[in-house]
PDB file of C-alpha atoms in Angstrom:
ATOM      1  CA  MET A   4     167.680 201.518  61.902  1.00  0.00           C
ATOM      2  CA  ALA A   5     165.666 203.490  64.480  1.00  0.00           C
ATOM      3  CA  THR A   6     167.410 205.946  66.739  1.00  0.00           C
ATOM      4  CA  ARG A   7     167.443 204.770  70.335  1.00  0.00           C
ATOM      5  CA  ILE A   8     166.269 207.194  73.008  1.00  0.00           C
ATOM      6  CA  ALA A   9     169.680 206.836  74.665  1.00  0.00           C
ATOM      7  CA  ASP A  10     171.260 208.157  71.470  1.00  0.00           C
ATOM      8  CA  LEU A  11     169.135 211.316  71.408  1.00  0.00           C
ATOM      9  CA  PRO A  12     170.511 214.616  72.757  1.00  0.00           C
ATOM     10  CA  THR A  13     169.845 214.844  76.470  1.00  0.00           C
ATOM     11  CA  ASP A  14     167.280 217.641  76.103  1.00  0.00           C
ATOM     12  CA  ALA A  15     165.336 215.572  73.539  1.00  0.00           C
ATOM     13  CA  ARG A  16     164.849 212.522  75.760  1.00  0.00           C
ATOM     14  CA  PRO A  17     161.309 212.227  77.217  1.00  0.00           C
ATOM     15  CA  ARG A  18     162.343 211.772  80.850  1.00  0.00           C
ATOM     16  CA  GLU A  19     164.817 214.646  80.789  1.00  0.00           C
ATOM     17  CA  LYS A  20     162.305 216.900  78.996  1.00  0.00           C
ATOM     18  CA  LEU A  21     159.665 216.108  81.606  1.00  0.00           C
ATOM     19  CA  LEU A  22     161.996 216.810  84.507  1.00  0.00           C
ATOM     20  CA  ALA A  23     163.226 220.058  82.970  1.00  0.00           C
ATOM     21  CA  HIS A  24     159.973 221.482  81.615  1.00  0.00           C
ATOM     22  CA  GLY A  25     157.033 219.466  82.969  1.00  0.00           C
ATOM     23  CA  ALA A  26     154.907 216.664  81.532  1.00  0.00           C
ATOM     24  CA  GLN A  27     152.764 219.072  79.517  1.00  0.00           C
ATOM     25  CA  VAL A  28     155.555 219.704  76.978  1.00  0.00           C
ATOM     26  CA  LEU A  29     155.792 216.040  75.962  1.00  0.00           C
ATOM     27  CA  THR A  30     153.981 214.667  72.937  1.00  0.00           C
ATOM     28  CA  ASP A  31     151.507 211.808  73.369  1.00  0.00           C
ATOM     29  CA  ALA A  32     154.084 209.396  71.967  1.00  0.00           C
ATOM     30  CA  GLU A  33     156.758 210.614  74.382  1.00  0.00           C
ATOM     31  CA  LEU A  34     154.437 210.169  77.380  1.00  0.00           C
ATOM     32  CA  VAL A  35     153.540 206.637  76.335  1.00  0.00           C
ATOM     33  CA  ALA A  36     157.226 205.915  75.657  1.00  0.00           C
ATOM     34  CA  LEU A  37     157.987 206.712  79.308  1.00  0.00           C
ATOM     35  CA  LEU A  38     155.608 203.926  80.313  1.00  0.00           C
ATOM     36  CA  LEU A  39     156.938 201.465  77.761  1.00  0.00           C
ATOM     37  CA  ARG A  40     160.569 202.304  78.625  1.00  0.00           C
ATOM     38  CA  THR A  41     161.966 200.088  75.869  1.00  0.00           C
ATOM     39  CA  GLY A  42     161.205 199.628  72.215  1.00  0.00           C
ATOM     40  CA  VAL A  43     161.601 196.622  69.945  1.00  0.00           C
ATOM     41  CA  ARG A  44     164.126 195.726  67.286  1.00  0.00           C
ATOM     42  CA  GLY A  45     164.016 198.431  64.644  1.00  0.00           C
ATOM     43  CA  ALA A  46     161.806 200.782  66.687  1.00  0.00           C
ATOM     44  CA  SER A  47     162.580 202.952  69.693  1.00  0.00           C
ATOM     45  CA  ALA A  48     160.125 203.294  72.574  1.00  0.00           C
ATOM     46  CA  ILE A  49     158.920 206.555  70.994  1.00  0.00           C
ATOM     47  CA  ASP A  50     158.452 204.879  67.605  1.00  0.00           C
ATOM     48  CA  LEU A  51     156.568 201.996  69.233  1.00  0.00           C
ATOM     49  CA  ALA A  52     154.401 204.420  71.216  1.00  0.00           C
ATOM     50  CA  ALA A  53     153.531 206.435  68.093  1.00  0.00           C
ATOM     51  CA  ASP A  54     152.616 203.235  66.249  1.00  0.00           C
ATOM     52  CA  LEU A  55     150.365 202.109  69.097  1.00  0.00           C
ATOM     53  CA  ILE A  56     148.570 205.450  69.262  1.00  0.00           C
ATOM     54  CA  THR A  57     147.919 205.314  65.519  1.00  0.00           C
ATOM     55  CA  ARG A  58     146.902 201.656  65.563  1.00  0.00           C
ATOM     56  CA  PHE A  59     144.330 202.133  68.324  1.00  0.00           C
ATOM     57  CA  GLY A  60     142.993 205.456  67.058  1.00  0.00           C
ATOM     58  CA  GLY A  61     144.451 207.690  69.755  1.00  0.00           C
ATOM     59  CA  LEU A  62     145.269 207.623  73.454  1.00  0.00           C
ATOM     60  CA  HIS A  63     141.721 206.746  74.470  1.00  0.00           C
ATOM     61  CA  GLY A  64     141.677 203.672  72.269  1.00  0.00           C
ATOM     62  CA  LEU A  65     145.135 202.619  73.420  1.00  0.00           C
ATOM     63  CA  LEU A  66     144.344 202.902  77.120  1.00  0.00           C
ATOM     64  CA  HIS A  67     141.101 200.952  76.638  1.00  0.00           C
ATOM     65  CA  ALA A  68     142.672 198.173  74.578  1.00  0.00           C
ATOM     66  CA  ASP A  69     142.372 194.812  76.294  1.00  0.00           C
ATOM     67  CA  GLU A  70     145.240 192.537  77.216  1.00  0.00           C
ATOM     68  CA  ALA A  71     144.804 190.243  74.217  1.00  0.00           C
ATOM     69  CA  GLN A  72     144.926 193.165  71.764  1.00  0.00           C
ATOM     70  CA  LEU A  73     148.098 194.572  73.272  1.00  0.00           C
ATOM     71  CA  ARG A  74     149.911 191.309  73.775  1.00  0.00           C
ATOM     72  CA  ALA A  75     149.302 190.421  70.133  1.00  0.00           C
ATOM     73  CA  ILE A  76     151.726 193.231  69.250  1.00  0.00           C
ATOM     74  CA  LYS A  77     155.391 192.336  69.186  1.00  0.00           C
ATOM     75  CA  GLY A  78     157.223 193.776  72.162  1.00  0.00           C
ATOM     76  CA  LEU A  79     154.179 194.231  74.380  1.00  0.00           C
ATOM     77  CA  GLY A  80     154.076 191.684  77.174  1.00  0.00           C
ATOM     78  CA  PRO A  81     152.052 191.509  80.392  1.00  0.00           C
ATOM     79  CA  ALA A  82     154.254 194.073  82.172  1.00  0.00           C
ATOM     80  CA  LYS A  83     153.615 196.799  79.593  1.00  0.00           C
ATOM     81  CA  TYR A  84     149.909 195.995  79.502  1.00  0.00           C
ATOM     82  CA  ALA A  85     149.780 196.257  83.296  1.00  0.00           C
ATOM     83  CA  GLU A  86     151.436 199.676  83.224  1.00  0.00           C
ATOM     84  CA  LEU A  87     148.995 201.054  80.637  1.00  0.00           C
ATOM     85  CA  ALA A  88     146.021 199.605  82.521  1.00  0.00           C
ATOM     86  CA  ALA A  89     147.305 201.138  85.759  1.00  0.00           C
ATOM     87  CA  VAL A  90     147.443 204.606  84.198  1.00  0.00           C
ATOM     88  CA  LEU A  91     143.806 204.371  83.112  1.00  0.00           C
ATOM     89  CA  GLU A  92     142.706 203.120  86.526  1.00  0.00           C
ATOM     90  CA  LEU A  93     144.629 205.890  88.308  1.00  0.00           C
ATOM     91  CA  ALA A  94     142.910 208.502  86.125  1.00  0.00           C
ATOM     92  CA  ARG A  95     139.520 206.926  86.809  1.00  0.00           C
ATOM     93  CA  ARG A  96     140.097 206.818  90.578  1.00  0.00           C
ATOM     94  CA  ALA A  97     141.333 210.414  90.634  1.00  0.00           C
ATOM     95  CA  LEU A  98     138.066 211.489  89.013  1.00  0.00           C
ATOM     96  CA  VAL A  99     136.067 209.407  91.498  1.00  0.00           C
ATOM     97  CA  GLU A 100     137.827 211.197  94.365  1.00  0.00           C
ATOM     98  CA  ARG A 101     137.079 214.554  92.783  1.00  0.00           C
ATOM     99  CA  MET A 102     133.411 213.676  92.375  1.00  0.00           C
ATOM    100  CA  ALA A 103     133.135 212.361  95.935  1.00  0.00           C
ATOM    101  CA  GLU A 104     134.449 215.638  97.331  1.00  0.00           C
ATOM    102  CA  ARG A 105     131.751 217.852  95.875  1.00  0.00           C
ATOM    103  CA  ALA A 106     128.178 217.761  94.630  1.00  0.00           C
ATOM    104  CA  MET A 107     127.988 216.040  91.261  1.00  0.00           C
ATOM    105  CA  LEU A 108     126.027 218.894  89.764  1.00  0.00           C
ATOM    106  CA  ASP A 109     128.869 221.269  90.707  1.00  0.00           C
ATOM    107  CA  SER A 110     131.392 219.297  88.640  1.00  0.00           C
ATOM    108  CA  PRO A 111     129.590 218.231  85.440  1.00  0.00           C
ATOM    109  CA  GLN A 112     132.792 218.004  83.415  1.00  0.00           C
ATOM    110  CA  ALA A 113     134.318 215.602  85.923  1.00  0.00           C
ATOM    111  CA  VAL A 114     131.234 213.403  85.550  1.00  0.00           C
ATOM    112  CA  ARG A 115     131.541 213.444  81.751  1.00  0.00           C
ATOM    113  CA  ASP A 116     135.283 212.729  81.876  1.00  0.00           C
ATOM    114  CA  TYR A 117     134.748 209.840  84.277  1.00  0.00           C
ATOM    115  CA  LEU A 118     132.012 208.281  82.150  1.00  0.00           C
ATOM    116  CA  ARG A 119     134.147 208.513  79.017  1.00  0.00           C
ATOM    117  CA  LEU A 120     137.055 206.838  80.805  1.00  0.00           C
ATOM    118  CA  TRP A 121     134.810 204.133  82.206  1.00  0.00           C
ATOM    119  CA  LEU A 122     132.367 203.443  79.374  1.00  0.00           C
ATOM    120  CA  GLY A 123     133.606 205.154  76.221  1.00  0.00           C
ATOM    121  CA  GLY A 124     135.986 202.401  75.155  1.00  0.00           C
ATOM    122  CA  GLN A 125     133.751 199.436  75.957  1.00  0.00           C
ATOM    123  CA  GLU A 126     133.106 197.161  72.981  1.00  0.00           C
ATOM    124  CA  VAL A 127     129.714 195.999  74.257  1.00  0.00           C
ATOM    125  CA  GLU A 128     126.876 198.056  75.647  1.00  0.00           C
ATOM    126  CA  VAL A 129     127.173 198.611  79.400  1.00  0.00           C
ATOM    127  CA  PHE A 130     124.569 200.188  81.675  1.00  0.00           C
ATOM    128  CA  ALA A 131     125.859 201.794  84.865  1.00  0.00           C
ATOM    129  CA  ALA A 132     124.727 204.085  87.645  1.00  0.00           C
ATOM    130  CA  LEU A 133     126.244 206.656  89.973  1.00  0.00           C
ATOM    131  CA  PHE A 134     124.451 206.524  93.324  1.00  0.00           C
ATOM    132  CA  LEU A 135     124.407 209.831  95.228  1.00  0.00           C
ATOM    133  CA  ASP A 136     123.611 210.965  98.749  1.00  0.00           C
ATOM    134  CA  THR A 137     121.345 213.838  99.805  1.00  0.00           C
ATOM    135  CA  ARG A 138     124.098 216.357  98.934  1.00  0.00           C
ATOM    136  CA  HIS A 139     124.500 214.749  95.518  1.00  0.00           C
ATOM    137  CA  GLN A 140     127.942 213.457  96.389  1.00  0.00           C
ATOM    138  CA  LEU A 141     129.021 210.092  95.049  1.00  0.00           C
ATOM    139  CA  ILE A 142     128.338 207.012  97.183  1.00  0.00           C
ATOM    140  CA  ARG A 143     129.275 204.376  94.634  1.00  0.00           C
ATOM    141  CA  ALA A 144     129.561 203.798  90.894  1.00  0.00           C
ATOM    142  CA  VAL A 145     128.103 200.444  89.832  1.00  0.00           C
ATOM    143  CA  GLU A 146     127.982 198.519  86.551  1.00  0.00           C
ATOM    144  CA  LEU A 147     124.463 197.101  86.444  1.00  0.00           C
ATOM    145  CA  SER A 148     124.392 195.162  83.203  1.00  0.00           C
ATOM    146  CA  ARG A 149     126.550 194.229  80.251  1.00  0.00           C
ATOM    147  CA  GLY A 150     125.107 193.246  76.907  1.00  0.00           C
ATOM    148  CA  THR A 151     126.029 192.583  73.327  1.00  0.00           C
ATOM    149  CA  LEU A 152     127.353 195.101  70.840  1.00  0.00           C
ATOM    150  CA  ALA A 153     123.919 196.542  70.191  1.00  0.00           C
ATOM    151  CA  HIS A 154     121.798 195.752  73.230  1.00  0.00           C
ATOM    152  CA  THR A 155     121.837 195.470  76.989  1.00  0.00           C
ATOM    153  CA  SER A 156     119.061 194.233  79.268  1.00  0.00           C
ATOM    154  CA  VAL A 157     118.355 196.721  82.025  1.00  0.00           C
ATOM    155  CA  TYR A 158     116.265 195.629  84.975  1.00  0.00           C
ATOM    156  CA  LEU A 159     114.450 198.460  86.733  1.00  0.00           C
ATOM    157  CA  ARG A 160     114.081 196.346  89.851  1.00  0.00           C
ATOM    158  CA  GLU A 161     117.872 196.007  90.166  1.00  0.00           C
ATOM    159  CA  VAL A 162     118.378 199.772  89.876  1.00  0.00           C
ATOM    160  CA  VAL A 163     115.799 200.437  92.577  1.00  0.00           C
ATOM    161  CA  LYS A 164     117.194 197.641  94.767  1.00  0.00           C
ATOM    162  CA  GLN A 165     120.722 199.089  94.588  1.00  0.00           C
ATOM    163  CA  ALA A 166     119.456 202.600  95.326  1.00  0.00           C
ATOM    164  CA  LEU A 167     117.663 201.399  98.449  1.00  0.00           C
ATOM    165  CA  ALA A 168     120.595 199.267  99.595  1.00  0.00           C
ATOM    166  CA  LEU A 169     122.952 202.232  99.335  1.00  0.00           C
ATOM    167  CA  ASN A 170     120.428 204.647 100.856  1.00  0.00           C
ATOM    168  CA  ALA A 171     120.815 206.834  97.773  1.00  0.00           C
ATOM    169  CA  ALA A 172     118.817 210.023  97.414  1.00  0.00           C
ATOM    170  CA  ALA A 173     119.493 210.411  93.697  1.00  0.00           C
ATOM    171  CA  ILE A 174     121.163 208.610  90.840  1.00  0.00           C
ATOM    172  CA  ILE A 175     122.714 209.326  87.472  1.00  0.00           C
ATOM    173  CA  VAL A 176     122.579 206.506  84.949  1.00  0.00           C
ATOM    174  CA  ALA A 177     124.667 206.065  81.832  1.00  0.00           C
ATOM    175  CA  HIS A 178     125.216 203.623  79.033  1.00  0.00           C
ATOM    176  CA  ASN A 179     127.556 203.522  76.097  1.00  0.00           C
ATOM    177  CA  HIS A 180     126.904 203.191  72.367  1.00  0.00           C
ATOM    178  CA  PRO A 181     129.763 201.140  70.883  1.00  0.00           C
ATOM    179  CA  SER A 182     128.581 202.248  67.431  1.00  0.00           C
ATOM    180  CA  GLY A 183     129.913 205.728  68.188  1.00  0.00           C
ATOM    181  CA  VAL A 184     126.506 207.372  67.656  1.00  0.00           C
ATOM    182  CA  ALA A 185     125.572 209.324  70.767  1.00  0.00           C
ATOM    183  CA  GLU A 186     121.954 210.028  69.839  1.00  0.00           C
ATOM    184  CA  PRO A 187     119.515 208.265  72.195  1.00  0.00           C
ATOM    185  CA  SER A 188     117.226 205.649  70.701  1.00  0.00           C
ATOM    186  CA  ALA A 189     113.499 205.358  71.285  1.00  0.00           C
ATOM    187  CA  ALA A 190     114.258 202.487  73.664  1.00  0.00           C
ATOM    188  CA  ASP A 191     116.691 204.713  75.588  1.00  0.00           C
ATOM    189  CA  ARG A 192     113.990 207.343  76.030  1.00  0.00           C
ATOM    190  CA  LEU A 193     111.393 204.791  77.104  1.00  0.00           C
ATOM    191  CA  LEU A 194     113.798 203.265  79.622  1.00  0.00           C
ATOM    192  CA  THR A 195     114.534 206.713  81.072  1.00  0.00           C
ATOM    193  CA  ASP A 196     110.838 207.462  81.539  1.00  0.00           C
ATOM    194  CA  HIS A 197     110.176 204.095  83.210  1.00  0.00           C
ATOM    195  CA  LEU A 198     113.237 204.411  85.427  1.00  0.00           C
ATOM    196  CA  LYS A 199     112.311 207.926  86.530  1.00  0.00           C
ATOM    197  CA  SER A 200     108.817 206.737  87.490  1.00  0.00           C
ATOM    198  CA  ALA A 201     110.085 203.638  89.307  1.00  0.00           C
ATOM    199  CA  LEU A 202     112.615 205.631  91.335  1.00  0.00           C
ATOM    200  CA  ALA A 203     110.037 208.278  92.224  1.00  0.00           C
ATOM    201  CA  LEU A 204     107.998 205.582  93.976  1.00  0.00           C
ATOM    202  CA  VAL A 205     110.854 205.135  96.485  1.00  0.00           C
ATOM    203  CA  ASP A 206     111.647 208.856  96.680  1.00  0.00           C
ATOM    204  CA  VAL A 207     114.880 208.683  94.669  1.00  0.00           C
ATOM    205  CA  ARG A 208     115.532 211.318  91.984  1.00  0.00           C
ATOM    206  CA  LEU A 209     116.873 210.462  88.552  1.00  0.00           C
ATOM    207  CA  LEU A 210     119.134 213.442  87.855  1.00  0.00           C
ATOM    208  CA  ASP A 211     120.392 212.500  84.400  1.00  0.00           C
ATOM    209  CA  HIS A 212     120.939 209.783  81.853  1.00  0.00           C
ATOM    210  CA  PHE A 213     124.088 209.975  79.748  1.00  0.00           C
ATOM    211  CA  VAL A 214     124.799 208.275  76.431  1.00  0.00           C
ATOM    212  CA  VAL A 215     128.545 207.766  76.093  1.00  0.00           C
ATOM    213  CA  THR A 216     130.805 207.183  73.096  1.00  0.00           C
ATOM    214  CA  ARG A 217     134.557 207.502  72.661  1.00  0.00           C
ATOM    215  CA  GLU A 218     134.172 211.060  71.432  1.00  0.00           C
ATOM    216  CA  ARG A 219     131.008 212.392  73.026  1.00  0.00           C
ATOM    217  CA  VAL A 220     128.832 212.292  76.131  1.00  0.00           C
ATOM    218  CA  LEU A 221     125.184 213.277  75.628  1.00  0.00           C
ATOM    219  CA  SER A 222     123.077 214.376  78.599  1.00  0.00           C
ATOM    220  CA  PHE A 223     119.335 213.718  78.656  1.00  0.00           C
ATOM    221  CA  ALA A 224     118.844 216.563  81.141  1.00  0.00           C
ATOM    222  CA  GLY A 225     121.001 218.908  79.101  1.00  0.00           C
ATOM    223  CA  THR A 226     119.017 218.260  75.940  1.00  0.00           C
ATOM    224  CA  GLY A 227     115.584 218.512  77.546  1.00  0.00           C
ATOM    225  CA  LEU A 228     114.861 214.776  77.417  1.00  0.00           C
ATOM    226  CA  LEU A 229     114.547 214.401  81.189  1.00  0.00           C
TER     227      LEU A 229
END
């Protein structure tokens, strides 16, 4: 029979550890257990959290799991799903605030972290854009198209239309590779060239194109492809 959190010594309980020493001392399972609050028969909240992290291949996979995947697991109802989804959205919004406060090119890691949170866990290919003002601060992040596992249709006209509507001076585009391979394809390179040319006609700069996976974010500009 699993040991309940209430039966652990006080200094071994996740909430008490956090309050005494800070969140950074907790394991991944202990942090997730704080969100879950309760376990299931035969498994404490920490045991359940550890199982979820393993089952979904880490925290990133767990936080990006959809409602159906989570609710299929015994003990995980809509309330627990909502709490996990809220954590991911809070992290994403915090990064958006950080990016909006400074020029995007001054916070490249924040851009990469945001794109991994947003696109890295998607199971189909998604094409998105970050529209920037003249100081390269974020105006809006927009999902422009969503495709199948291996393909997404990207319409240059829609990208240009959005840029003009938002009065953007520059944009960063990104798409994910659900396969986990971050290397850009020939089609990715061709799209980037066409998009750069189309945006130049309306005096909008294409600053970068990122290919995103769960583990990696590849920059076209950083690798000399743009």
